[in-house]
Amino acid sequence: KNEVEQSPQNLTAQEGEFITINCSYSVGISALHWLQQHPGGGIVSLFMLSSGKKKHGRLIATINIQEKHSSLHITASHPRDSAVYICAGDFGNEKLTFGTGTRLTIIP
Amino acid sequence: NAGVMQNPRHLVRRRGQEARLRCSPMKGHSHVYWYRQLPEEGLKFMVYLQKENIIDESGMPKERFSAEFPKEGPSILRIQQVVRGDSAAYFCASSPSLGQSSGNTIYFGEGSWLTVV
C-alpha cells in the first residue's frame, strides 16, 4: 500500500530557529514532493526529489532512498515561513499520495 | 506564462444544486489532476486526465462526480446534487507531456473552495 507519513503535525518555533520536518514513505516511490500551503491559499511546489539534496534559498530538502525518508529544513526561519508543509509521494502511477501536513508557526 | 488557473475561487451552492469547477492548465501542459482537501484532512487524489481522455478516476466518488478535459477549453469537475459533505477545497494541477511520474514537476492551481449550505 502506498503510504506517506509526516511529522510533526504541528511545530512552533522562534524566529531564526532551524526547522526540520520529516517524511517517511513506503516502498516503490519514484519521486517525493514538498509543498507549501498558506491558510486559505493555494499550493506551491517547493521541491521534487528522487535522490540526494536540493536547496532553494533558505530551504533545503534531502531524501534517503535506503531509509525511505525525506526531510525539509528551513534555515533562519521567519514569520512569513508560517504555513502548512506537505510531503507527497509519487509511486509511479501518476497520482500523488499526501502526508497529513505539518502546520508551522514562526513567532517573531 | 500564466500558471494553473482555477475558477471560481469560491463557490456557494445549496444542497441539490450542481457545482462546476474549471481548471485551465499551464500552457503546453496536457496532463491534469484533480485533488480534494476536506476540512481538517489531507489532500486526496480524485482523477487524472489527458486531453479528451480520463486516464485514472479511481479517487472519484462513484456517484454525482464527473470530470472532463475536452480538446478545447478547460478541464471541468462537475458535482451534481451537492451535499454538505462535498464542502471542500478542490485543487487542480497540471504537468507537461509524459506526466509527473516521468520526472516532470507538477504545478498546482490556487484551488476552488466549495461550500454547500
PDB file of C-alpha atoms in Angstrom:
ATOM      1  CA  LYS A   1       0.000   0.000   0.000  1.00  0.00           C
ATOM      2  CA  ASN A   2       1.311   3.459  -0.882  1.00  0.00           C
ATOM      3  CA  GLU A   3       1.680   5.422   2.324  1.00  0.00           C
ATOM      4  CA  VAL A   4       3.276   8.699   3.349  1.00  0.00           C
ATOM      5  CA  GLU A   5       3.700   9.724   6.971  1.00  0.00           C
ATOM      6  CA  GLN A   6       4.776  13.110   8.168  1.00  0.00           C
ATOM      7  CA  SER A   7       5.947  14.544  11.479  1.00  0.00           C
ATOM      8  CA  PRO A   8       5.495  16.587  13.496  1.00  0.00           C
ATOM      9  CA  GLN A   9       1.853  17.511  12.955  1.00  0.00           C
ATOM     10  CA  ASN A  10       2.364  20.943  14.486  1.00  0.00           C
ATOM     11  CA  LEU A  11       5.560  22.886  15.048  1.00  0.00           C
ATOM     12  CA  THR A  12       6.014  26.256  16.723  1.00  0.00           C
ATOM     13  CA  ALA A  13       9.406  27.928  16.791  1.00  0.00           C
ATOM     14  CA  GLN A  14      11.021  31.282  17.397  1.00  0.00           C
ATOM     15  CA  GLU A  15      12.166  33.421  14.510  1.00  0.00           C
ATOM     16  CA  GLY A  16      15.672  32.465  13.458  1.00  0.00           C
ATOM     17  CA  GLU A  17      15.477  28.836  14.538  1.00  0.00           C
ATOM     18  CA  PHE A  18      16.474  25.943  12.288  1.00  0.00           C
ATOM     19  CA  ILE A  19      13.399  23.928  11.304  1.00  0.00           C
ATOM     20  CA  THR A  20      13.190  20.259  10.329  1.00  0.00           C
ATOM     21  CA  ILE A  21      10.095  18.492   9.056  1.00  0.00           C
ATOM     22  CA  ASN A  22      10.230  14.756   8.441  1.00  0.00           C
ATOM     23  CA  CYS A  23       8.528  12.471   5.962  1.00  0.00           C
ATOM     24  CA  SER A  24       8.686   8.688   5.629  1.00  0.00           C
ATOM     25  CA  TYR A  25       7.148   6.590   2.914  1.00  0.00           C
ATOM     26  CA  SER A  26       6.524   3.030   1.823  1.00  0.00           C
ATOM     27  CA  VAL A  27       8.390   1.240  -0.947  1.00  0.00           C
ATOM     28  CA  GLY A  28       8.272   1.986  -4.629  1.00  0.00           C
ATOM     29  CA  ILE A  29       8.455   5.763  -4.635  1.00  0.00           C
ATOM     30  CA  SER A  30       9.689   7.388  -7.851  1.00  0.00           C
ATOM     31  CA  ALA A  31       9.748  10.947  -6.523  1.00  0.00           C
ATOM     32  CA  LEU A  32       8.998  12.852  -3.329  1.00  0.00           C
ATOM     33  CA  HIS A  33       7.417  16.304  -3.431  1.00  0.00           C
ATOM     34  CA  TRP A  34       7.474  19.014  -0.792  1.00  0.00           C
ATOM     35  CA  LEU A  35       4.601  21.501  -0.994  1.00  0.00           C
ATOM     36  CA  GLN A  36       3.676  24.653   0.881  1.00  0.00           C
ATOM     37  CA  GLN A  37       0.145  25.841   1.615  1.00  0.00           C
ATOM     38  CA  HIS A  38      -0.785  29.100   3.316  1.00  0.00           C
ATOM     39  CA  PRO A  39      -4.134  29.271   5.159  1.00  0.00           C
ATOM     40  CA  GLY A  40      -6.955  29.563   2.649  1.00  0.00           C
ATOM     41  CA  GLY A  41      -4.400  29.643  -0.105  1.00  0.00           C
ATOM     42  CA  GLY A  42      -3.119  27.670  -2.988  1.00  0.00           C
ATOM     43  CA  ILE A  43      -0.419  25.055  -3.044  1.00  0.00           C
ATOM     44  CA  VAL A  44       3.101  25.856  -4.106  1.00  0.00           C
ATOM     45  CA  SER A  45       5.516  23.158  -5.157  1.00  0.00           C
ATOM     46  CA  LEU A  46       8.817  23.640  -3.311  1.00  0.00           C
ATOM     47  CA  PHE A  47      10.866  20.614  -4.340  1.00  0.00           C
ATOM     48  CA  MET A  48      10.669  17.400  -6.255  1.00  0.00           C
ATOM     49  CA  LEU A  49      13.327  14.856  -5.248  1.00  0.00           C
ATOM     50  CA  SER A  50      14.258  11.397  -6.371  1.00  0.00           C
ATOM     51  CA  SER A  51      17.708  11.327  -4.764  1.00  0.00           C
ATOM     52  CA  GLY A  52      20.181  13.446  -2.862  1.00  0.00           C
ATOM     53  CA  LYS A  53      19.599  17.001  -1.832  1.00  0.00           C
ATOM     54  CA  LYS A  54      18.175  20.213  -3.247  1.00  0.00           C
ATOM     55  CA  LYS A  55      18.481  23.781  -1.997  1.00  0.00           C
ATOM     56  CA  HIS A  56      16.489  26.887  -2.781  1.00  0.00           C
ATOM     57  CA  GLY A  57      17.240  29.965  -0.743  1.00  0.00           C
ATOM     58  CA  ARG A  58      16.751  29.085   2.929  1.00  0.00           C
ATOM     59  CA  LEU A  59      15.010  25.823   2.115  1.00  0.00           C
ATOM     60  CA  ILE A  60      16.821  22.500   1.865  1.00  0.00           C
ATOM     61  CA  ALA A  61      15.268  19.139   1.035  1.00  0.00           C
ATOM     62  CA  THR A  62      17.002  15.801   1.377  1.00  0.00           C
ATOM     63  CA  ILE A  63      15.981  12.265   0.614  1.00  0.00           C
ATOM     64  CA  ASN A  64      17.483   8.943   1.713  1.00  0.00           C
ATOM     65  CA  ILE A  65      16.262   6.210  -0.596  1.00  0.00           C
ATOM     66  CA  GLN A  66      17.550   3.349   1.579  1.00  0.00           C
ATOM     67  CA  GLU A  67      15.892   4.732   4.700  1.00  0.00           C
ATOM     68  CA  LYS A  68      12.741   5.731   2.778  1.00  0.00           C
ATOM     69  CA  HIS A  69      12.892   9.101   4.466  1.00  0.00           C
ATOM     70  CA  SER A  70      12.961  12.749   3.442  1.00  0.00           C
ATOM     71  CA  SER A  71      13.452  15.949   5.390  1.00  0.00           C
ATOM     72  CA  LEU A  72      12.657  19.573   4.722  1.00  0.00           C
ATOM     73  CA  HIS A  73      14.848  22.093   6.504  1.00  0.00           C
ATOM     74  CA  ILE A  74      14.359  25.821   6.862  1.00  0.00           C
ATOM     75  CA  THR A  75      17.347  27.874   7.969  1.00  0.00           C
ATOM     76  CA  ALA A  76      16.979  31.250   9.726  1.00  0.00           C
ATOM     77  CA  SER A  77      13.206  30.817   9.939  1.00  0.00           C
ATOM     78  CA  HIS A  78      10.987  33.873   9.529  1.00  0.00           C
ATOM     79  CA  PRO A  79       7.317  34.509  10.386  1.00  0.00           C
ATOM     80  CA  ARG A  80       6.482  34.503   6.669  1.00  0.00           C
ATOM     81  CA  ASP A  81       7.533  30.835   6.617  1.00  0.00           C
ATOM     82  CA  SER A  82       4.440  30.069   8.696  1.00  0.00           C
ATOM     83  CA  ALA A  83       2.362  27.716   6.584  1.00  0.00           C
ATOM     84  CA  VAL A  84       1.405  24.078   6.214  1.00  0.00           C
ATOM     85  CA  TYR A  85       4.143  21.961   4.666  1.00  0.00           C
ATOM     86  CA  ILE A  86       3.061  18.798   2.910  1.00  0.00           C
ATOM     87  CA  CYS A  87       5.112  15.926   1.582  1.00  0.00           C
ATOM     88  CA  ALA A  88       3.678  13.826  -1.204  1.00  0.00           C
ATOM     89  CA  GLY A  89       4.888  10.614  -2.775  1.00  0.00           C
ATOM     90  CA  ASP A  90       4.727   9.751  -6.442  1.00  0.00           C
ATOM     91  CA  PHE A  91       4.574   5.961  -6.626  1.00  0.00           C
ATOM     92  CA  GLY A  92       4.855   5.950 -10.385  1.00  0.00           C
ATOM     93  CA  ASN A  93       1.138   5.813 -11.024  1.00  0.00           C
ATOM     94  CA  GLU A  94       0.520   9.481 -11.855  1.00  0.00           C
ATOM     95  CA  LYS A  95      -1.290  10.220  -8.608  1.00  0.00           C
ATOM     96  CA  LEU A  96       0.294  11.733  -5.552  1.00  0.00           C
ATOM     97  CA  THR A  97      -0.215  10.297  -2.069  1.00  0.00           C
ATOM     98  CA  PHE A  98      -0.048  13.053   0.504  1.00  0.00           C
ATOM     99  CA  GLY A  99       1.087  13.257   4.092  1.00  0.00           C
ATOM    100  CA  THR A 100      -1.227  14.936   6.551  1.00  0.00           C
ATOM    101  CA  GLY A 101       0.866  18.097   6.627  1.00  0.00           C
ATOM    102  CA  THR A 102       2.896  19.949   9.232  1.00  0.00           C
ATOM    103  CA  ARG A 103       1.491  23.234  10.473  1.00  0.00           C
ATOM    104  CA  LEU A 104       4.487  25.503  11.087  1.00  0.00           C
ATOM    105  CA  THR A 105       4.186  28.692  13.118  1.00  0.00           C
ATOM    106  CA  ILE A 106       7.174  31.008  13.469  1.00  0.00           C
ATOM    107  CA  ILE A 107       6.877  33.502  16.309  1.00  0.00           C
ATOM    108  CA  PRO A 108       8.605  36.882  15.888  1.00  0.00           C
TER     109      PRO A 108
ATOM    110  CA  ASN B   1       3.310  32.363 -18.736  1.00  0.00           C
ATOM    111  CA  ALA B   2       0.220  32.084 -16.586  1.00  0.00           C
ATOM    112  CA  GLY B   3       0.100  29.329 -14.008  1.00  0.00           C
ATOM    113  CA  VAL B   4      -2.677  26.840 -13.463  1.00  0.00           C
ATOM    114  CA  MET B   5      -5.894  28.859 -13.393  1.00  0.00           C
ATOM    115  CA  GLN B   6      -8.888  27.703 -11.416  1.00  0.00           C
ATOM    116  CA  ASN B   7     -12.288  29.301 -11.178  1.00  0.00           C
ATOM    117  CA  PRO B   8     -14.317  30.085  -9.349  1.00  0.00           C
ATOM    118  CA  ARG B   9     -12.106  30.562  -6.301  1.00  0.00           C
ATOM    119  CA  HIS B  10     -15.106  30.366  -4.025  1.00  0.00           C
ATOM    120  CA  LEU B  11     -18.470  28.825  -4.779  1.00  0.00           C
ATOM    121  CA  VAL B  12     -21.543  28.516  -2.585  1.00  0.00           C
ATOM    122  CA  ARG B  13     -24.233  26.047  -3.543  1.00  0.00           C
ATOM    123  CA  ARG B  14     -27.428  24.890  -1.874  1.00  0.00           C
ATOM    124  CA  ARG B  15     -27.950  21.189  -1.318  1.00  0.00           C
ATOM    125  CA  GLY B  16     -29.173  19.558  -4.500  1.00  0.00           C
ATOM    126  CA  GLN B  17     -27.639  22.096  -6.877  1.00  0.00           C
ATOM    127  CA  GLU B  18     -24.812  21.446  -9.287  1.00  0.00           C
ATOM    128  CA  ALA B  19     -21.259  22.708  -8.917  1.00  0.00           C
ATOM    129  CA  ARG B  20     -18.901  23.174 -11.839  1.00  0.00           C
ATOM    130  CA  LEU B  21     -15.244  23.844 -11.196  1.00  0.00           C
ATOM    131  CA  ARG B  22     -12.945  24.824 -14.027  1.00  0.00           C
ATOM    132  CA  CYS B  23      -9.233  24.382 -14.470  1.00  0.00           C
ATOM    133  CA  SER B  24      -7.029  25.745 -17.226  1.00  0.00           C
ATOM    134  CA  PRO B  25      -3.627  24.024 -17.120  1.00  0.00           C
ATOM    135  CA  MET B  26      -0.380  25.807 -17.757  1.00  0.00           C
ATOM    136  CA  LYS B  27       0.339  26.465 -21.416  1.00  0.00           C
ATOM    137  CA  GLY B  28       1.778  23.379 -23.027  1.00  0.00           C
ATOM    138  CA  HIS B  29       0.599  21.022 -20.278  1.00  0.00           C
ATOM    139  CA  SER B  30      -1.530  18.119 -21.398  1.00  0.00           C
ATOM    140  CA  HIS B  31      -1.925  16.295 -18.069  1.00  0.00           C
ATOM    141  CA  VAL B  32      -4.468  17.459 -15.495  1.00  0.00           C
ATOM    142  CA  TYR B  33      -5.039  16.135 -11.991  1.00  0.00           C
ATOM    143  CA  TRP B  34      -7.839  16.949  -9.551  1.00  0.00           C
ATOM    144  CA  TYR B  35      -7.356  16.645  -5.784  1.00  0.00           C
ATOM    145  CA  ARG B  36      -9.776  17.261  -2.932  1.00  0.00           C
ATOM    146  CA  GLN B  37      -8.971  18.607   0.517  1.00  0.00           C
ATOM    147  CA  LEU B  38     -11.744  18.051   3.023  1.00  0.00           C
ATOM    148  CA  PRO B  39     -11.805  20.283   6.128  1.00  0.00           C
ATOM    149  CA  GLU B  40      -9.069  19.262   8.574  1.00  0.00           C
ATOM    150  CA  GLU B  41      -7.973  16.428   6.286  1.00  0.00           C
ATOM    151  CA  GLY B  42      -5.145  15.894   3.869  1.00  0.00           C
ATOM    152  CA  LEU B  43      -5.278  16.093   0.110  1.00  0.00           C
ATOM    153  CA  LYS B  44      -6.671  13.107  -1.766  1.00  0.00           C
ATOM    154  CA  PHE B  45      -6.342  12.201  -5.431  1.00  0.00           C
ATOM    155  CA  MET B  46      -9.569  12.240  -7.417  1.00  0.00           C
ATOM    156  CA  VAL B  47      -8.906  11.933 -11.146  1.00  0.00           C
ATOM    157  CA  TYR B  48      -6.169  12.131 -13.764  1.00  0.00           C
ATOM    158  CA  LEU B  49      -6.987  13.276 -17.288  1.00  0.00           C
ATOM    159  CA  GLN B  50      -5.261  13.892 -20.560  1.00  0.00           C
ATOM    160  CA  LYS B  51      -6.880  15.727 -23.441  1.00  0.00           C
ATOM    161  CA  GLU B  52     -10.224  14.029 -24.199  1.00  0.00           C
ATOM    162  CA  ASN B  53      -9.350  11.026 -22.013  1.00  0.00           C
ATOM    163  CA  ILE B  54      -9.913  10.009 -18.415  1.00  0.00           C
ATOM    164  CA  ILE B  55      -6.825   8.011 -17.504  1.00  0.00           C
ATOM    165  CA  ASP B  56      -7.484   7.225 -13.831  1.00  0.00           C
ATOM    166  CA  GLU B  57     -10.636   8.087 -11.910  1.00  0.00           C
ATOM    167  CA  SER B  58     -10.051   5.719  -9.012  1.00  0.00           C
ATOM    168  CA  GLY B  59     -10.359   8.539  -6.481  1.00  0.00           C
ATOM    169  CA  MET B  60     -13.707   9.839  -7.694  1.00  0.00           C
ATOM    170  CA  PRO B  61     -16.853   9.073  -5.696  1.00  0.00           C
ATOM    171  CA  LYS B  62     -18.944   6.573  -7.632  1.00  0.00           C
ATOM    172  CA  GLU B  63     -21.961   8.853  -7.968  1.00  0.00           C
ATOM    173  CA  ARG B  64     -22.599  12.525  -8.714  1.00  0.00           C
ATOM    174  CA  PHE B  65     -18.980  13.346  -9.625  1.00  0.00           C
ATOM    175  CA  SER B  66     -17.625  13.557 -13.155  1.00  0.00           C
ATOM    176  CA  ALA B  67     -14.664  15.150 -14.873  1.00  0.00           C
ATOM    177  CA  GLU B  68     -13.700  16.005 -18.405  1.00  0.00           C
ATOM    178  CA  PHE B  69     -10.820  17.614 -20.267  1.00  0.00           C
ATOM    179  CA  PRO B  70     -12.064  18.467 -23.748  1.00  0.00           C
ATOM    180  CA  LYS B  71      -9.924  19.091 -26.785  1.00  0.00           C
ATOM    181  CA  GLU B  72     -10.619  22.802 -26.457  1.00  0.00           C
ATOM    182  CA  GLY B  73     -11.197  24.632 -23.205  1.00  0.00           C
ATOM    183  CA  PRO B  74     -10.577  23.965 -19.550  1.00  0.00           C
ATOM    184  CA  SER B  75     -10.952  20.800 -17.566  1.00  0.00           C
ATOM    185  CA  ILE B  76     -14.258  20.660 -15.694  1.00  0.00           C
ATOM    186  CA  LEU B  77     -15.004  18.899 -12.411  1.00  0.00           C
ATOM    187  CA  ARG B  78     -18.750  18.553 -12.086  1.00  0.00           C
ATOM    188  CA  ILE B  79     -20.606  17.667  -8.917  1.00  0.00           C
ATOM    189  CA  GLN B  80     -24.314  17.013  -9.273  1.00  0.00           C
ATOM    190  CA  GLN B  81     -26.862  17.250  -6.461  1.00  0.00           C
ATOM    191  CA  VAL B  82     -24.302  18.548  -3.979  1.00  0.00           C
ATOM    192  CA  VAL B  83     -24.493  17.563  -0.323  1.00  0.00           C
ATOM    193  CA  ARG B  84     -22.895  19.181   2.745  1.00  0.00           C
ATOM    194  CA  GLY B  85     -20.127  16.581   2.710  1.00  0.00           C
ATOM    195  CA  ASP B  86     -18.945  17.880  -0.670  1.00  0.00           C
ATOM    196  CA  SER B  87     -17.800  21.119   1.004  1.00  0.00           C
ATOM    197  CA  ALA B  88     -14.047  21.142   0.450  1.00  0.00           C
ATOM    198  CA  ALA B  89     -11.201  22.754  -1.419  1.00  0.00           C
ATOM    199  CA  TYR B  90     -10.703  21.296  -4.869  1.00  0.00           C
ATOM    200  CA  PHE B  91      -7.246  21.670  -6.357  1.00  0.00           C
ATOM    201  CA  CYS B  92      -6.255  21.209  -9.939  1.00  0.00           C
ATOM    202  CA  ALA B  93      -2.684  20.503 -11.005  1.00  0.00           C
ATOM    203  CA  SER B  94      -1.011  20.084 -14.351  1.00  0.00           C
ATOM    204  CA  SER B  95       2.207  18.720 -15.749  1.00  0.00           C
ATOM    205  CA  PRO B  96       3.782  18.589 -19.187  1.00  0.00           C
ATOM    206  CA  SER B  97       3.636  15.700 -21.623  1.00  0.00           C
ATOM    207  CA  LEU B  98       4.617  12.332 -20.155  1.00  0.00           C
ATOM    208  CA  GLY B  99       3.134  13.356 -16.835  1.00  0.00           C
ATOM    209  CA  GLN B 100       4.524  13.823 -13.341  1.00  0.00           C
ATOM    210  CA  SER B 101       5.751  10.255 -12.918  1.00  0.00           C
ATOM    211  CA  SER B 102       8.237  10.814 -15.729  1.00  0.00           C
ATOM    212  CA  GLY B 103      10.083  13.367 -13.662  1.00  0.00           C
ATOM    213  CA  ASN B 104       8.117  16.448 -14.594  1.00  0.00           C
ATOM    214  CA  THR B 105       7.274  18.960 -11.914  1.00  0.00           C
ATOM    215  CA  ILE B 106       3.622  19.310 -11.073  1.00  0.00           C
ATOM    216  CA  TYR B 107       2.064  22.763 -10.782  1.00  0.00           C
ATOM    217  CA  PHE B 108      -0.968  23.456  -8.625  1.00  0.00           C
ATOM    218  CA  GLY B 109      -3.724  25.998  -9.017  1.00  0.00           C
ATOM    219  CA  GLU B 110      -4.994  28.267  -6.248  1.00  0.00           C
ATOM    220  CA  GLY B 111      -7.914  25.957  -5.531  1.00  0.00           C
ATOM    221  CA  SER B 112     -11.690  26.270  -5.623  1.00  0.00           C
ATOM    222  CA  TRP B 113     -13.427  26.374  -2.248  1.00  0.00           C
ATOM    223  CA  LEU B 114     -16.889  24.845  -2.420  1.00  0.00           C
ATOM    224  CA  THR B 115     -19.347  25.486   0.389  1.00  0.00           C
ATOM    225  CA  VAL B 116     -22.647  23.643   0.388  1.00  0.00           C
ATOM    226  CA  VAL B 117     -25.354  25.241   2.527  1.00  0.00           C
TER     227      VAL B 117
END
